[in-house]
PDB file of C-alpha atoms in Angstrom:
ATOM      1  CA  MET F  17      18.475  -1.926  18.062  1.00  0.00           C
ATOM      2  CA  ILE F  18      20.054  -0.199  15.058  1.00  0.00           C
ATOM      3  CA  MET F  19      17.618   0.941  12.399  1.00  0.00           C
ATOM      4  CA  GLU F  20      18.620   0.045   8.858  1.00  0.00           C
ATOM      5  CA  MET F  21      18.015   2.839   6.352  1.00  0.00           C
ATOM      6  CA  HIS F  22      16.316   2.278   3.000  1.00  0.00           C
ATOM      7  CA  THR F  23      18.182   3.678  -0.021  1.00  0.00           C
ATOM      8  CA  PRO F  24      15.608   5.293  -2.327  1.00  0.00           C
ATOM      9  CA  TYR F  25      15.159   3.496  -5.646  1.00  0.00           C
ATOM     10  CA  ALA F  26      15.443   6.835  -7.488  1.00  0.00           C
ATOM     11  CA  LYS F  27      19.056   6.949  -6.344  1.00  0.00           C
ATOM     12  CA  LYS F  28      19.691   3.335  -7.395  1.00  0.00           C
ATOM     13  CA  LEU F  29      17.834   3.500 -10.745  1.00  0.00           C
ATOM     14  CA  ASN F  30      18.529   7.160 -11.582  1.00  0.00           C
ATOM     15  CA  ARG F  31      14.928   7.880 -12.649  1.00  0.00           C
ATOM     16  CA  LEU F  32      11.483   8.675 -11.291  1.00  0.00           C
ATOM     17  CA  PRO F  33       8.999   6.017 -10.113  1.00  0.00           C
ATOM     18  CA  ASP F  34       6.789   4.522 -12.811  1.00  0.00           C
ATOM     19  CA  PHE F  35       3.476   4.930 -11.006  1.00  0.00           C
ATOM     20  CA  VAL F  36       1.883   5.441  -7.595  1.00  0.00           C
ATOM     21  CA  VAL F  37      -0.618   3.210  -5.816  1.00  0.00           C
ATOM     22  CA  GLU F  38      -2.845   3.484  -2.817  1.00  0.00           C
ATOM     23  CA  TYR F  39      -2.480   0.260  -0.833  1.00  0.00           C
ATOM     24  CA  GLN F  40      -4.318  -1.634   1.867  1.00  0.00           C
ATOM     25  CA  ILE F  41      -2.405  -4.414   3.593  1.00  0.00           C
ATOM     26  CA  ASP F  42      -4.533  -7.584   3.640  1.00  0.00           C
ATOM     27  CA  LEU F  43      -2.388 -10.656   4.143  1.00  0.00           C
ATOM     28  CA  ALA F  44      -3.681 -13.888   2.634  1.00  0.00           C
ATOM     29  CA  ASP F  45      -4.155 -16.799   5.035  1.00  0.00           C
ATOM     30  CA  GLU F  46      -1.128 -18.671   3.660  1.00  0.00           C
ATOM     31  CA  ILE F  47       1.170 -15.782   4.663  1.00  0.00           C
ATOM     32  CA  LYS F  48      -0.776 -14.335   7.598  1.00  0.00           C
ATOM     33  CA  ASN F  49       2.367 -14.138   9.755  1.00  0.00           C
ATOM     34  CA  ALA F  50       4.334 -12.046   7.223  1.00  0.00           C
ATOM     35  CA  THR F  51       5.317  -8.534   8.239  1.00  0.00           C
ATOM     36  CA  PRO F  52       5.439  -5.926   5.459  1.00  0.00           C
ATOM     37  CA  TYR F  53       8.376  -3.479   5.595  1.00  0.00           C
ATOM     38  CA  GLN F  54      10.018  -0.777   3.497  1.00  0.00           C
ATOM     39  CA  GLY F  55      12.182  -2.331   0.788  1.00  0.00           C
ATOM     40  CA  MET F  56      10.201  -5.579   0.604  1.00  0.00           C
ATOM     41  CA  ARG F  57      10.576  -7.306  -2.741  1.00  0.00           C
ATOM     42  CA  VAL F  58       6.950  -8.098  -3.436  1.00  0.00           C
ATOM     43  CA  ASP F  59       5.650  -8.457  -6.979  1.00  0.00           C
ATOM     44  CA  PHE F  60       2.681  -6.814  -8.679  1.00  0.00           C
ATOM     45  CA  ALA F  61      -0.323  -8.567 -10.205  1.00  0.00           C
ATOM     46  CA  TYR F  62      -2.967  -6.844 -12.269  1.00  0.00           C
ATOM     47  CA  GLY F  63      -6.396  -7.104 -10.624  1.00  0.00           C
ATOM     48  CA  GLU F  64      -7.979  -9.037 -13.495  1.00  0.00           C
ATOM     49  CA  ASP F  65      -5.085 -11.534 -13.601  1.00  0.00           C
ATOM     50  CA  CYS F  66      -4.708 -14.651 -11.497  1.00  0.00           C
ATOM     51  CA  PRO F  67      -1.199 -14.678 -10.016  1.00  0.00           C
ATOM     52  CA  TYR F  68      -1.118 -18.491 -10.182  1.00  0.00           C
ATOM     53  CA  THR F  69      -1.957 -18.771 -13.886  1.00  0.00           C
ATOM     54  CA  ASP F  70      -1.159 -15.350 -15.379  1.00  0.00           C
ATOM     55  CA  GLY F  71       1.936 -14.697 -13.291  1.00  0.00           C
ATOM     56  CA  VAL F  72       3.196 -11.621 -11.491  1.00  0.00           C
ATOM     57  CA  HIS F  73       5.523  -8.788 -12.455  1.00  0.00           C
ATOM     58  CA  MET F  74       8.723  -7.504 -10.869  1.00  0.00           C
ATOM     59  CA  ILE F  75       7.309  -4.119  -9.907  1.00  0.00           C
ATOM     60  CA  TRP F  76       8.440  -3.181  -6.425  1.00  0.00           C
ATOM     61  CA  PRO F  77       6.750  -0.786  -4.007  1.00  0.00           C
ATOM     62  CA  GLU F  78       8.454   1.992  -2.107  1.00  0.00           C
ATOM     63  CA  ILE F  79       6.281   3.202   0.768  1.00  0.00           C
ATOM     64  CA  ILE F  80       5.800   6.959   1.161  1.00  0.00           C
ATOM     65  CA  ASP F  81       4.379   8.881   4.089  1.00  0.00           C
ATOM     66  CA  SER F  82       1.345  11.193   4.021  1.00  0.00           C
ATOM     67  CA  ASP F  83       3.574  14.092   2.911  1.00  0.00           C
ATOM     68  CA  GLY F  84       5.019  12.119  -0.026  1.00  0.00           C
ATOM     69  CA  TYR F  85       8.405  11.458   1.563  1.00  0.00           C
ATOM     70  CA  ILE F  86       9.978   8.024   1.198  1.00  0.00           C
ATOM     71  CA  LEU F  87      10.059   6.059   4.441  1.00  0.00           C
ATOM     72  CA  ARG F  88      13.688   5.369   5.240  1.00  0.00           C
ATOM     73  CA  ASP F  89      13.107   3.054   8.220  1.00  0.00           C
ATOM     74  CA  THR F  90      13.139  -0.597   7.099  1.00  0.00           C
ATOM     75  CA  SER F  91      11.748  -1.971  10.364  1.00  0.00           C
ATOM     76  CA  PRO F  92       8.385  -3.771  10.074  1.00  0.00           C
ATOM     77  CA  TRP F  93       6.517  -1.348  12.309  1.00  0.00           C
ATOM     78  CA  GLY F  94       7.249   1.517   9.872  1.00  0.00           C
ATOM     79  CA  VAL F  95       4.646   0.414   7.292  1.00  0.00           C
ATOM     80  CA  THR F  96       1.077   1.531   7.948  1.00  0.00           C
ATOM     81  CA  HIS F  97      -1.967  -0.634   7.191  1.00  0.00           C
ATOM     82  CA  THR F  98      -3.056   1.766   4.437  1.00  0.00           C
ATOM     83  CA  GLY F  99      -1.142   4.375   2.497  1.00  0.00           C
ATOM     84  CA  TYR F 100       0.640   5.182  -0.728  1.00  0.00           C
ATOM     85  CA  ALA F 101       3.663   3.769  -2.494  1.00  0.00           C
ATOM     86  CA  TYR F 102       5.803   4.582  -5.486  1.00  0.00           C
ATOM     87  CA  MET F 103       5.999   1.630  -7.855  1.00  0.00           C
ATOM     88  CA  TRP F 104       9.174   0.708  -9.738  1.00  0.00           C
ATOM     89  CA  ILE F 105       9.212  -1.531 -12.804  1.00  0.00           C
ATOM     90  CA  VAL F 106      12.416  -3.489 -12.243  1.00  0.00           C
ATOM     91  CA  ASN F 107      12.825  -4.984 -15.725  1.00  0.00           C
ATOM     92  CA  GLU F 108      13.551  -2.068 -18.081  1.00  0.00           C
ATOM     93  CA  ALA F 109      12.568  -4.177 -21.108  1.00  0.00           C
ATOM     94  CA  SER F 110       9.017  -4.584 -19.770  1.00  0.00           C
ATOM     95  CA  ARG F 111       8.326  -0.874 -19.230  1.00  0.00           C
ATOM     96  CA  ALA F 112       6.635  -0.508 -22.664  1.00  0.00           C
ATOM     97  CA  TYR F 113       4.321  -3.454 -21.908  1.00  0.00           C
ATOM     98  CA  HIS F 114       3.237  -1.891 -18.611  1.00  0.00           C
ATOM     99  CA  HIS F 115       2.918   1.553 -20.190  1.00  0.00           C
ATOM    100  CA  ASN F 116       0.299   0.097 -22.526  1.00  0.00           C
ATOM    101  CA  ARG F 117      -1.468  -1.892 -19.810  1.00  0.00           C
ATOM    102  CA  LEU F 118      -1.563   0.420 -16.778  1.00  0.00           C
ATOM    103  CA  LYS F 119      -4.641   2.594 -16.369  1.00  0.00           C
ATOM    104  CA  LEU F 120      -5.542   5.159 -13.736  1.00  0.00           C
ATOM    105  CA  GLY F 121      -7.898   3.608 -11.176  1.00  0.00           C
ATOM    106  CA  MET F 122      -6.822   0.066 -12.081  1.00  0.00           C
ATOM    107  CA  GLN F 123      -6.844  -2.472  -9.240  1.00  0.00           C
ATOM    108  CA  GLY F 124      -3.969  -4.814  -8.475  1.00  0.00           C
ATOM    109  CA  LEU F 125      -2.209  -6.848  -5.805  1.00  0.00           C
ATOM    110  CA  TRP F 126       1.142  -6.979  -4.083  1.00  0.00           C
ATOM    111  CA  TRP F 127       2.124 -10.641  -4.132  1.00  0.00           C
ATOM    112  CA  ARG F 128       4.772 -12.775  -2.461  1.00  0.00           C
ATOM    113  CA  GLY F 129       3.644 -16.388  -2.198  1.00  0.00           C
ATOM    114  CA  GLY F 130       0.214 -14.957  -1.443  1.00  0.00           C
ATOM    115  CA  ARG F 131      -1.551 -11.621  -1.338  1.00  0.00           C
ATOM    116  CA  ILE F 132       0.188  -8.911   0.684  1.00  0.00           C
ATOM    117  CA  ALA F 133      -2.086  -5.988  -0.211  1.00  0.00           C
ATOM    118  CA  PHE F 134      -4.799  -4.707  -2.462  1.00  0.00           C
ATOM    119  CA  VAL F 135      -3.675  -1.688  -4.493  1.00  0.00           C
ATOM    120  CA  LYS F 136      -5.209   0.933  -6.767  1.00  0.00           C
ATOM    121  CA  VAL F 137      -3.238   2.936  -9.348  1.00  0.00           C
ATOM    122  CA  VAL F 138      -3.640   6.629  -8.475  1.00  0.00           C
ATOM    123  CA  GLN F 139      -0.929   8.187 -10.633  1.00  0.00           C
ATOM    124  CA  ILE F 140       0.972   7.161 -13.750  1.00  0.00           C
ATOM    125  CA  ASN F 141       4.286   8.823 -14.478  1.00  0.00           C
ATOM    126  CA  GLU F 142       6.195   8.780 -17.744  1.00  0.00           C
ATOM    127  CA  LEU F 143       7.155   5.228 -18.576  1.00  0.00           C
TER     128      LEU F 143
END
């Protein structure tokens, strides 16, 4: 089997990640057979928001290892149950909104038709 390599978002977007989260994979029942992987296009929901009524945001995770290096392997078994991820606000026009809303220690979710993971904001970079 040939491993597909993830291209770091910093190379694609030519900037640093917007913030960092600590995550814990906890698949909702409706998506219990999903397999998280590097490069997954999950969305972000603020912890106090309901994804069904308040919506979600195009903020994508990029999984990093315990040394802070970006995982390049896109195979499902490369993502650990808990860890850290860089977060990338995809829509440039919404960066100011998130800059005003994000707070250190804030809780959130990764979402894709259901909860993928619980997350906590552990670092905020310049937005």
